[in-house]
mmCIF file of C-alpha atoms (C1' of nucleotides) in Angstrom:
data_model
loop_
_atom_site.group_PDB
_atom_site.id
_atom_site.type_symbol
_atom_site.label_atom_id
_atom_site.label_comp_id
_atom_site.label_asym_id
_atom_site.label_seq_id
_atom_site.Cartn_x
_atom_site.Cartn_y
_atom_site.Cartn_z
ATOM 1 C CA MET A 1361 15.053 9.752 10.134
ATOM 2 C CA GLU A 1362 13.868 12.888 8.406
ATOM 3 C CA ARG A 1363 14.824 11.444 5.062
ATOM 4 C CA VAL A 1364 13.190 8.176 5.717
ATOM 5 C CA ASN A 1365 9.987 9.962 6.586
ATOM 6 C CA LYS A 1366 9.997 12.069 3.433
ATOM 7 C CA LYS A 1367 10.535 9.020 1.281
ATOM 8 C CA ALA A 1368 7.746 7.164 3.107
ATOM 9 C CA GLU A 1369 5.472 10.081 2.567
ATOM 10 C CA ARG A 1370 6.145 9.970 -1.110
ATOM 11 C CA ILE A 1371 5.400 6.298 -1.196
ATOM 12 C CA LEU A 1372 2.148 6.670 0.796
ATOM 13 C CA GLY A 1373 1.395 9.428 -1.665
ATOM 14 C CA SER A 1374 -2.237 10.480 -1.838
ATOM 15 C CA LEU A 1375 -3.154 8.290 1.167
ATOM 16 C CA LEU A 1376 -1.889 10.990 3.469
ATOM 17 C CA GLU A 1377 -3.777 13.832 1.753
ATOM 18 C CA GLU A 1378 -6.199 15.534 4.044
ATOM 19 C CA ASN A 1379 -9.108 15.328 1.675
ATOM 20 C CA TYR A 1380 -8.962 11.494 1.386
ATOM 21 C CA ASN A 1381 -11.930 10.935 3.624
ATOM 22 C CA SER A 1382 -14.122 13.683 2.344
ATOM 23 C CA VAL A 1383 -14.119 12.181 -1.187
ATOM 24 C CA PRO A 1384 -17.219 9.981 -1.740
ATOM 25 C CA PHE A 1385 -15.900 6.481 -1.434
ATOM 26 C CA LEU A 1386 -17.277 5.239 -4.662
ATOM 27 C CA PHE A 1387 -15.368 7.847 -6.549
ATOM 28 C CA LEU A 1388 -12.332 6.940 -4.480
ATOM 29 C CA GLY A 1389 -12.484 3.292 -5.275
ATOM 30 C CA GLU A 1390 -13.539 3.557 -8.883
ATOM 31 C CA TYR A 1391 -11.013 6.156 -10.024
ATOM 32 C CA LEU A 1392 -8.233 6.423 -7.641
ATOM 33 C CA LEU A 1393 -7.502 3.198 -6.008
ATOM 34 C CA PRO A 1394 -9.100 0.143 -7.448
ATOM 35 C CA GLU A 1395 -6.666 -2.268 -5.962
ATOM 36 C CA LEU A 1396 -6.274 -5.659 -4.360
ATOM 37 C CA PRO A 1397 -9.965 -6.371 -4.601
ATOM 38 C CA GLU A 1398 -10.716 -8.311 -1.468
ATOM 39 C CA VAL A 1399 -8.929 -5.802 0.780
ATOM 40 C CA GLU A 1400 -10.447 -2.919 -1.046
ATOM 41 C CA THR A 1401 -13.914 -4.377 -0.620
ATOM 42 C CA VAL A 1402 -13.317 -4.891 3.132
ATOM 43 C CA VAL A 1403 -12.131 -1.285 3.406
ATOM 44 C CA ARG A 1404 -15.117 0.000 1.573
ATOM 45 C CA ASP A 1405 -17.531 -2.063 3.639
ATOM 46 C CA LEU A 1406 -15.921 -1.130 6.910
ATOM 47 C CA ARG A 1407 -15.492 2.600 6.235
ATOM 48 C CA PRO A 1408 -19.011 3.703 6.778
ATOM 49 C CA LEU A 1409 -19.558 1.253 9.633
ATOM 50 C CA LEU A 1410 -16.542 2.326 11.625
ATOM 51 C CA MET A 1411 -16.069 6.001 10.897
ATOM 52 C CA GLY A 1412 -16.698 8.043 14.092
ATOM 53 C CA GLN A 1413 -17.439 4.932 16.194
ATOM 54 C CA SER A 1414 -15.915 4.661 19.629
ATOM 55 C CA ILE A 1415 -14.212 1.502 20.731
ATOM 56 C CA GLY A 1416 -15.815 -0.190 23.820
ATOM 57 C CA GLY A 1417 -14.470 -3.278 25.304
ATOM 58 C CA VAL A 1418 -11.731 -5.309 23.590
ATOM 59 C CA LEU A 1419 -11.131 -8.981 23.751
ATOM 60 C CA ALA A 1420 -8.108 -10.774 22.252
ATOM 61 C CA GLY A 1421 -7.274 -14.460 21.803
ATOM 62 C CA LYS A 1422 -4.047 -15.976 22.917
ATOM 63 C CA LYS A 1423 -2.907 -17.704 19.780
ATOM 64 C CA LYS A 1424 -0.034 -16.391 17.722
ATOM 65 C CA LEU A 1425 -0.566 -14.688 14.416
ATOM 66 C CA ARG A 1426 2.315 -14.080 11.968
ATOM 67 C CA SER A 1427 2.889 -10.839 13.852
ATOM 68 C CA GLY A 1428 3.021 -12.764 17.201
ATOM 69 C CA LYS A 1429 0.556 -12.965 20.054
ATOM 70 C CA ILE A 1430 -1.793 -9.950 20.356
ATOM 71 C CA GLY A 1431 -0.201 -7.925 23.120
ATOM 72 C CA ARG A 1432 -1.800 -5.973 25.915
ATOM 73 C CA TRP A 1433 -1.392 -2.878 23.850
ATOM 74 C CA ILE A 1434 -4.776 -3.842 22.350
ATOM 75 C CA LEU A 1435 -6.456 -2.813 25.494
ATOM 76 C CA THR A 1436 -5.258 0.794 25.054
ATOM 77 C CA LEU A 1437 -7.595 1.002 22.070
ATOM 78 C CA GLU A 1438 -10.620 1.132 24.422
ATOM 79 C CA GLY A 1439 -12.108 4.582 24.347
ATOM 80 C CA ASP A 1440 -10.354 5.550 21.157
ATOM 81 C CA GLN A 1441 -12.359 6.315 18.015
ATOM 82 C CA PHE A 1442 -12.047 5.320 14.368
ATOM 83 C CA SER A 1443 -11.152 8.325 12.215
ATOM 84 C CA ALA A 1444 -10.224 6.701 8.869
ATOM 85 C CA VAL A 1445 -10.182 3.305 7.129
ATOM 86 C CA ARG A 1446 -7.622 2.968 4.356
ATOM 87 C CA ARG A 1447 -5.928 0.418 2.270
ATOM 88 C CA ARG A 1448 -2.292 0.210 1.130
ATOM 89 C CA GLY A 1449 -1.493 -2.856 -1.069
ATOM 90 C CA LYS A 1450 -2.936 -5.753 0.902
ATOM 91 C CA TRP A 1451 -2.732 -3.880 4.172
ATOM 92 C CA ILE A 1452 -5.723 -2.427 5.939
ATOM 93 C CA ILE A 1453 -5.145 0.660 8.060
ATOM 94 C CA LEU A 1454 -7.560 1.639 10.749
ATOM 95 C CA GLU A 1455 -6.751 5.132 11.781
ATOM 96 C CA LEU A 1456 -7.733 6.251 15.235
ATOM 97 C CA ALA A 1457 -8.622 9.722 16.642
ATOM 98 C CA SER A 1458 -5.555 9.565 18.882
ATOM 99 C CA GLY A 1459 -3.453 9.454 15.705
ATOM 100 C CA ARG A 1460 -2.442 5.888 16.186
ATOM 101 C CA CYS A 1461 -2.882 3.293 13.389
ATOM 102 C CA LEU A 1462 -3.919 -0.171 13.584
ATOM 103 C CA LEU A 1463 -2.414 -2.223 10.766
ATOM 104 C CA VAL A 1464 -4.123 -5.363 9.648
ATOM 105 C CA HIS A 1465 -3.121 -7.924 7.021
ATOM 106 C CA LEU A 1466 -5.579 -10.729 6.193
ATOM 107 C CA GLY A 1467 -2.964 -13.328 5.112
ATOM 108 C CA MET A 1468 -4.700 -16.158 3.363
ATOM 109 C CA THR A 1469 -7.821 -16.676 5.499
ATOM 110 C CA GLY A 1470 -8.260 -13.435 7.426
ATOM 111 C CA GLN A 1471 -11.721 -11.833 7.893
ATOM 112 C CA LEU A 1472 -12.292 -8.391 9.411
ATOM 113 C CA LYS A 1473 -16.036 -7.797 9.717
ATOM 114 C CA VAL A 1474 -18.544 -5.775 11.741
ATOM 115 C CA MET A 1475 -21.113 -8.113 13.209
ATOM 116 C CA ASN A 1476 -24.054 -7.955 15.600
ATOM 117 C CA ALA A 1477 -22.683 -8.107 19.060
ATOM 118 C CA ARG A 1478 -25.170 -10.821 19.819
ATOM 119 C CA GLU A 1479 -24.115 -13.015 16.961
ATOM 120 C CA GLY A 1480 -22.337 -16.224 17.914
ATOM 121 C CA VAL A 1481 -18.591 -16.015 17.965
ATOM 122 C CA GLU A 1482 -17.160 -18.240 15.256
ATOM 123 C CA SER A 1483 -14.135 -20.518 15.927
ATOM 124 C CA HIS A 1484 -10.764 -18.828 15.011
ATOM 125 C CA THR A 1485 -11.872 -15.413 16.049
ATOM 126 C CA HIS A 1486 -8.854 -13.764 17.551
ATOM 127 C CA LEU A 1487 -10.071 -10.181 18.214
ATOM 128 C CA ARG A 1488 -13.413 -8.576 19.195
ATOM 129 C CA MET A 1489 -13.787 -4.858 19.481
ATOM 130 C CA GLU A 1490 -17.035 -3.512 20.746
ATOM 131 C CA LEU A 1491 -18.394 -0.480 18.971
ATOM 132 C CA ALA A 1492 -19.776 1.519 21.721
ATOM 133 C CA GLY A 1493 -23.519 2.154 21.799
ATOM 134 C CA VAL A 1494 -24.483 0.379 18.623
ATOM 135 C CA GLU A 1495 -24.507 -3.251 19.808
ATOM 136 C CA LYS A 1496 -21.938 -4.234 17.060
ATOM 137 C CA GLU A 1497 -18.511 -5.573 17.138
ATOM 138 C CA LEU A 1498 -15.494 -5.528 14.799
ATOM 139 C CA ARG A 1499 -14.157 -9.065 14.665
ATOM 140 C CA TYR A 1500 -10.937 -10.367 13.337
ATOM 141 C CA ARG A 1501 -11.130 -14.093 12.359
ATOM 142 C CA ASP A 1502 -8.251 -15.990 10.700
ATOM 143 C CA ILE A 1503 -8.307 -19.799 10.421
ATOM 144 C CA ARG A 1504 -4.691 -20.267 9.272
ATOM 145 C CA ARG A 1505 -3.302 -17.399 11.324
ATOM 146 C CA PHE A 1506 -1.074 -16.047 8.599
ATOM 147 C CA GLY A 1507 -2.502 -12.573 9.237
ATOM 148 C CA TRP A 1508 -0.897 -9.641 10.915
ATOM 149 C CA LEU A 1509 -2.065 -7.120 13.592
ATOM 150 C CA GLU A 1510 0.168 -4.242 14.641
ATOM 151 C CA LEU A 1511 -0.325 -0.859 16.352
ATOM 152 C CA PHE A 1512 1.597 2.187 15.240
ATOM 153 C CA ALA A 1513 1.880 5.398 17.307
ATOM 154 C CA SER A 1514 1.276 7.623 14.252
ATOM 155 C CA ALA A 1515 0.728 7.647 10.521
ATOM 156 C CA GLU A 1516 4.318 8.758 10.062
ATOM 157 C CA GLU A 1517 5.631 5.667 11.956
ATOM 158 C CA LEU A 1518 3.401 3.520 9.759
ATOM 159 C CA ALA A 1519 4.660 5.291 6.656
ATOM 160 C CA SER A 1520 8.213 4.533 7.819
ATOM 161 C CA TYR A 1521 7.205 0.936 8.206
ATOM 162 C CA PHE A 1522 5.940 0.717 4.711
ATOM 163 C CA CYS A 1523 9.131 2.407 3.569
ATOM 164 C CA SER A 1524 11.308 -0.163 5.356
ATOM 165 C CA MET A 1525 9.448 -3.037 3.707
ATOM 166 C CA LYS A 1526 9.955 -1.274 0.358
ATOM 167 C CA LEU A 1527 6.321 -1.645 -0.536
ATOM 168 C CA GLY A 1528 5.869 -0.851 -4.153
ATOM 169 C CA LEU A 1529 3.409 1.521 -5.873
ATOM 170 C CA GLU A 1530 -0.327 0.972 -6.103
ATOM 171 C CA PRO A 1531 -1.004 -0.560 -9.551
ATOM 172 C CA TRP A 1532 -3.116 2.412 -10.387
ATOM 173 C CA GLU A 1533 -0.434 4.909 -9.454
ATOM 174 C CA ALA A 1534 2.356 3.101 -11.422
ATOM 175 C CA SER A 1535 3.276 4.565 -14.798
ATOM 176 C CA PRO A 1536 4.407 2.366 -17.711
ATOM 177 C CA GLU A 1537 7.879 3.900 -17.250
ATOM 178 C CA TYR A 1538 7.984 2.914 -13.567
ATOM 179 C CA PHE A 1539 6.777 -0.638 -14.457
ATOM 180 C CA GLN A 1540 9.243 -1.016 -17.310
ATOM 181 C CA GLU A 1541 12.096 0.131 -15.205
ATOM 182 C CA LYS A 1542 11.315 -2.559 -12.670
ATOM 183 C CA LEU A 1543 10.889 -5.320 -15.253
ATOM 184 C CA GLN A 1544 13.367 -4.594 -17.993
ATOM 185 C CA ASN A 1545 16.554 -5.696 -16.252
ATOM 186 C CA SER A 1546 15.162 -8.784 -14.542
ATOM 187 C CA GLN A 1547 15.729 -12.290 -15.417
ATOM 188 C CA ARG A 1548 12.913 -13.373 -13.232
ATOM 189 C CA PRO A 1549 9.652 -14.819 -14.654
ATOM 190 C CA VAL A 1550 7.080 -12.136 -15.141
ATOM 191 C CA LYS A 1551 4.683 -14.065 -12.800
ATOM 192 C CA ASN A 1552 7.197 -13.723 -9.949
ATOM 193 C CA LEU A 1553 7.614 -10.057 -10.710
ATOM 194 C CA LEU A 1554 3.814 -9.455 -10.524
ATOM 195 C CA LEU A 1555 3.682 -11.171 -7.066
ATOM 196 C CA ASP A 1556 6.601 -9.062 -5.898
ATOM 197 C CA GLN A 1557 5.064 -6.525 -3.501
ATOM 198 C CA GLU A 1558 8.112 -4.244 -3.875
ATOM 199 C CA ILE A 1559 7.102 -3.599 -7.556
ATOM 200 C CA LEU A 1560 3.325 -3.362 -7.430
ATOM 201 C CA ALA A 1561 1.604 -3.504 -4.137
ATOM 202 C CA GLY A 1562 -1.429 -5.699 -3.899
ATOM 203 C CA VAL A 1563 -1.327 -8.186 -6.814
ATOM 204 C CA GLY A 1564 -1.736 -11.750 -5.595
ATOM 205 C CA ASN A 1565 -1.814 -15.135 -7.211
ATOM 206 C CA ILE A 1566 -5.323 -14.990 -8.658
ATOM 207 C CA TYR A 1567 -4.919 -11.568 -10.295
ATOM 208 C CA ALA A 1568 -1.430 -12.225 -11.437
ATOM 209 C CA ASP A 1569 -2.620 -15.209 -13.485
ATOM 210 C CA GLU A 1570 -5.721 -13.442 -14.755
ATOM 211 C CA SER A 1571 -3.741 -10.431 -15.790
ATOM 212 C CA LEU A 1572 -1.144 -12.514 -17.610
ATOM 213 C CA PHE A 1573 -3.954 -14.268 -19.475
ATOM 214 C CA GLU A 1574 -5.575 -11.022 -20.297
ATOM 215 C CA SER A 1575 -2.236 -9.707 -21.731
ATOM 216 C CA ARG A 1576 -1.528 -12.996 -23.425
ATOM 217 C CA LEU A 1577 1.928 -13.408 -21.773
ATOM 218 C CA HIS A 1578 3.308 -16.690 -20.565
ATOM 219 C CA PRO A 1579 3.953 -16.595 -16.824
ATOM 220 C CA ARG A 1580 7.448 -17.930 -17.256
ATOM 221 C CA LYS A 1581 8.515 -15.087 -19.662
ATOM 222 C CA LYS A 1582 11.445 -13.209 -18.304
ATOM 223 C CA GLY A 1583 11.078 -9.513 -17.313
ATOM 224 C CA LYS A 1584 13.759 -8.374 -19.707
ATOM 225 C CA SER A 1585 12.222 -10.240 -22.548
ATOM 226 C CA LEU A 1586 9.118 -8.034 -22.439
ATOM 227 C CA SER A 1587 8.787 -5.387 -25.061
ATOM 228 C CA ARG A 1588 7.705 -1.898 -24.163
ATOM 229 C CA GLU A 1589 4.376 -2.784 -25.701
ATOM 230 C CA ASP A 1590 4.075 -5.955 -23.542
ATOM 231 C CA VAL A 1591 4.850 -3.946 -20.407
ATOM 232 C CA GLU A 1592 2.152 -1.372 -21.147
ATOM 233 C CA LYS A 1593 -0.384 -4.195 -22.108
ATOM 234 C CA LEU A 1594 0.434 -5.971 -18.832
ATOM 235 C CA LEU A 1595 0.030 -2.941 -16.523
ATOM 236 C CA LYS A 1596 -3.255 -2.058 -18.213
ATOM 237 C CA ALA A 1597 -4.476 -5.627 -17.883
ATOM 238 C CA VAL A 1598 -3.507 -5.622 -14.173
ATOM 239 C CA GLN A 1599 -5.468 -2.415 -13.639
ATOM 240 C CA ARG A 1600 -8.470 -3.713 -15.656
ATOM 241 C CA VAL A 1601 -8.564 -7.055 -13.945
ATOM 242 C CA LEU A 1602 -8.330 -5.527 -10.472
ATOM 243 C CA THR A 1603 -11.097 -3.007 -11.278
ATOM 244 C CA ARG A 1604 -13.357 -5.644 -12.571
ATOM 245 C CA ALA A 1605 -12.681 -7.825 -9.613
ATOM 246 C CA ILE A 1606 -13.464 -4.907 -7.193
ATOM 247 C CA SER A 1607 -16.749 -4.417 -8.934
ATOM 248 C CA HIS A 1608 -17.563 -8.062 -8.134
ATOM 249 C CA ARG A 1609 -16.450 -7.553 -4.518
ATOM 250 C CA GLY A 1610 -13.326 -9.697 -4.977
ATOM 251 C CA SER A 1611 -13.103 -13.521 -5.140
ATOM 252 C CA THR A 1612 -14.233 -16.035 -2.517
ATOM 253 C CA LEU A 1613 -12.452 -19.328 -2.879
ATOM 254 C CA ARG A 1614 -13.065 -20.561 0.662
ATOM 255 C CA ASN A 1615 -12.932 -18.174 3.529
ATOM 256 C CA TYR A 1616 -12.888 -14.667 2.181
ATOM 257 C CA VAL A 1617 -15.779 -12.334 3.080
ATOM 258 C CA GLY A 1618 -16.035 -8.539 2.942
ATOM 259 C CA GLY A 1619 -16.401 -6.248 5.908
ATOM 260 C CA THR A 1620 -20.063 -7.099 6.224
ATOM 261 C CA GLY A 1621 -19.622 -10.765 5.860
ATOM 262 C CA LEU A 1622 -20.709 -10.935 2.210
ATOM 263 C CA LYS A 1623 -18.833 -13.169 -0.141
ATOM 264 C CA GLY A 1624 -17.107 -11.995 -3.336
ATOM 265 C CA GLY A 1625 -18.312 -12.935 -6.831
ATOM 266 C CA PHE A 1626 -15.235 -12.714 -9.095
ATOM 267 C CA GLN A 1627 -14.478 -16.373 -8.749
ATOM 268 C CA ASN A 1628 -17.167 -16.924 -11.377
ATOM 269 C CA GLU A 1629 -15.307 -14.699 -13.745
ATOM 270 C CA PHE A 1630 -11.956 -16.480 -13.682
ATOM 271 C CA GLN A 1631 -10.561 -17.176 -17.137
ATOM 272 C CA VAL A 1632 -7.663 -19.401 -16.135
ATOM 273 C CA TYR A 1633 -7.169 -19.346 -12.377
ATOM 274 C CA GLY A 1634 -8.014 -22.631 -10.812
ATOM 275 C CA ARG A 1635 -9.174 -23.997 -14.074
ATOM 276 C CA GLU A 1636 -6.468 -26.540 -14.936
ATOM 277 C CA GLY A 1637 -7.741 -28.947 -17.592
ATOM 278 C CA GLU A 1638 -10.761 -26.888 -18.446
ATOM 279 C CA ALA A 1639 -11.139 -25.246 -21.820
ATOM 280 C CA CYS A 1640 -9.600 -21.948 -22.442
ATOM 281 C CA PRO A 1641 -12.420 -19.418 -22.930
ATOM 282 C CA VAL A 1642 -10.739 -18.005 -26.091
ATOM 283 C CA CYS A 1643 -9.337 -21.020 -27.870
ATOM 284 C CA SER A 1644 -10.728 -24.036 -25.983
ATOM 285 C CA LYS A 1645 -7.345 -25.564 -25.444
ATOM 286 C CA ALA A 1646 -6.963 -27.092 -21.896
ATOM 287 C CA VAL A 1647 -5.685 -24.666 -19.317
ATOM 288 C CA GLU A 1648 -2.394 -25.744 -17.870
ATOM 289 C CA ARG A 1649 -0.813 -25.414 -14.386
ATOM 290 C CA ILE A 1650 2.875 -25.031 -13.528
ATOM 291 C CA VAL A 1651 4.582 -24.039 -10.353
ATOM 292 C CA LEU A 1652 6.410 -20.715 -10.153
ATOM 293 C CA ALA A 1653 7.698 -19.021 -6.989
ATOM 294 C CA GLY A 1654 6.173 -21.935 -5.052
ATOM 295 C CA ARG A 1655 2.695 -20.962 -6.273
ATOM 296 C CA SER A 1656 0.385 -22.432 -8.946
ATOM 297 C CA ALA A 1657 0.449 -20.527 -12.244
ATOM 298 C CA HIS A 1658 -2.478 -21.110 -14.619
ATOM 299 C CA TYR A 1659 -2.294 -20.243 -18.239
ATOM 300 C CA CYS A 1660 -3.386 -21.213 -21.742
ATOM 301 C CA PRO A 1661 -0.583 -22.871 -23.702
ATOM 302 C CA ILE A 1662 -1.939 -21.474 -27.009
ATOM 303 C CA CYS A 1663 -2.990 -17.976 -26.078
ATOM 304 C CA GLN A 1664 0.100 -17.503 -23.895
ATOM 305 C CA PRO A 1665 2.912 -19.177 -25.909
ATOM 306 C CA SER A 1666 5.869 -20.507 -24.000
ATOM 307 C CA PRO A 1667 9.063 -18.339 -24.303
ATOM 308 C CA LYS A 1668 11.075 -21.518 -24.703
ATOM 309 C CA GLY A 1669 9.001 -22.882 -27.512
ATOM 310 C CA ARG A 1670 7.518 -25.581 -25.343
ATOM 311 C CA SER A 1671 4.459 -25.514 -23.169
ATOM 312 C "C1'" DC B 758 21.073 -11.649 -7.920
ATOM 313 C "C1'" DT B 759 18.429 -16.079 -9.045
ATOM 314 C "C1'" DG B 760 15.408 -19.991 -7.812
ATOM 315 C "C1'" DT B 761 13.729 -23.656 -4.633
ATOM 316 C "C1'" DA B 762 11.859 -25.516 -0.612
ATOM 317 C "C1'" DA B 763 10.461 -25.282 3.924
ATOM 318 C "C1'" DT B 764 7.979 -22.718 7.284
ATOM 319 C "C1'" DC B 765 4.083 -20.620 9.819
ATOM 320 C "C1'" DC B 766 -1.329 -22.930 10.261
ATOM 321 C "C1'" DT B 767 -6.180 -25.269 9.388
ATOM 322 C "C1'" DG B 768 -9.444 -27.299 6.492
ATOM 323 C "C1'" DC B 769 -11.266 -29.515 2.537
ATOM 324 C "C1'" DG B 770 -11.894 -32.519 -1.313
ATOM 325 C "C1'" DA B 771 -9.900 -36.355 -4.105
ATOM 326 C "C1'" DG B 772 -8.646 -40.891 -4.215
ATOM 327 C "C1'" DC B 773 -7.938 -45.227 -2.252
ATOM 328 C "C1'" DT C 442 -16.559 -44.336 6.534
ATOM 329 C "C1'" DG C 443 -11.856 -43.138 7.324
ATOM 330 C "C1'" DC C 444 -7.349 -42.483 6.106
ATOM 331 C "C1'" DT C 445 -3.523 -39.916 3.583
ATOM 332 C "C1'" DC C 446 -2.192 -36.538 0.255
ATOM 333 C "C1'" DG C 447 -2.092 -32.240 -1.961
ATOM 334 C "C1'" DC C 448 -3.491 -27.987 -2.206
ATOM 335 C "C1'" DA C 449 -5.258 -23.170 -0.743
ATOM 336 C "C1'" DG C 450 -6.299 -15.144 -1.618
ATOM 337 C "C1'" DG C 451 0.675 -14.630 1.751
ATOM 338 C "C1'" DA C 452 5.255 -13.722 2.969
ATOM 339 C "C1'" DT C 453 9.671 -14.761 5.189
ATOM 340 C "C1'" DT C 454 13.738 -17.497 5.685
ATOM 341 C "C1'" DA C 455 17.402 -20.611 4.753
ATOM 342 C "C1'" DC C 456 19.992 -22.684 1.395
ATOM 343 C "C1'" DA C 457 22.036 -24.075 -3.350
#
DNA sequence: CTGTAATCCTGCGAGC
DNA sequence: TGCTCGCAGGATTACA
């Protein structure tokens, strides 16, 4: 157990550092953890709205999320206070004064937002938490219910959980050596490797495609076929794409909104994602779509030449 | 160790 | 208008 916790602590890294919350959050986001853009945006929005707020009444729906039905444990949150709002990969961590941590995953259609308590409750709202004394509510809404809500007794237990799921490094904390080590022996397509949360935490379908385009690598290229140069180029591209996306508050395709209900804007900056048949912004050739790991992969057949010599 | 497909859900747009 | 089909920011599971 001791060893597990130590390893988990290492993986959580700077997130557990005491000073985390005293650092101005713009600095934090811009230079330390520009990550999975939508989740980072939610976390940045929520942080100033939740910090120090006490939880009043709590109301939970009865439908199942991926983590199951929201249990009665949710009522024990009443009276507790938000002490930190963090992100790890695509996970949102709401830390409480009691030391407990509420873990939230947005899945595909999750929304976590602070709203006026008087505002009408939208369909598919599964959780409402009153913020005592400010006439506001934290609401969790999730149309497809692929999201996750779970309470941990302490930051250490949460760290162990991340450890057990083998969550990889934050893209910004990964070194080229780390990334290369994970890719160089793999026969898997590089697109699949990017989506693998055990390698880099937080990269999803949009940003995998955009990063591969930016580094001019075909999504089907095998990990072990990548040169050292390719690996470095790809890691830098991932970091750049994520940073840019965060500065646009993430991408809204359908349902995504930030912690204040605002939509993202990065969908207007897509080079290849969701643009099958449209002209590549570099060479004008039509963007193509294939299926990898059960997900759409978008790429330019000219700029990202096929490893097998066919597109 | 791979990849593939199905699964958990709801909603929307395309095409007929 | 109304139906069916395919597809969607994720991740796990079973199976070949």
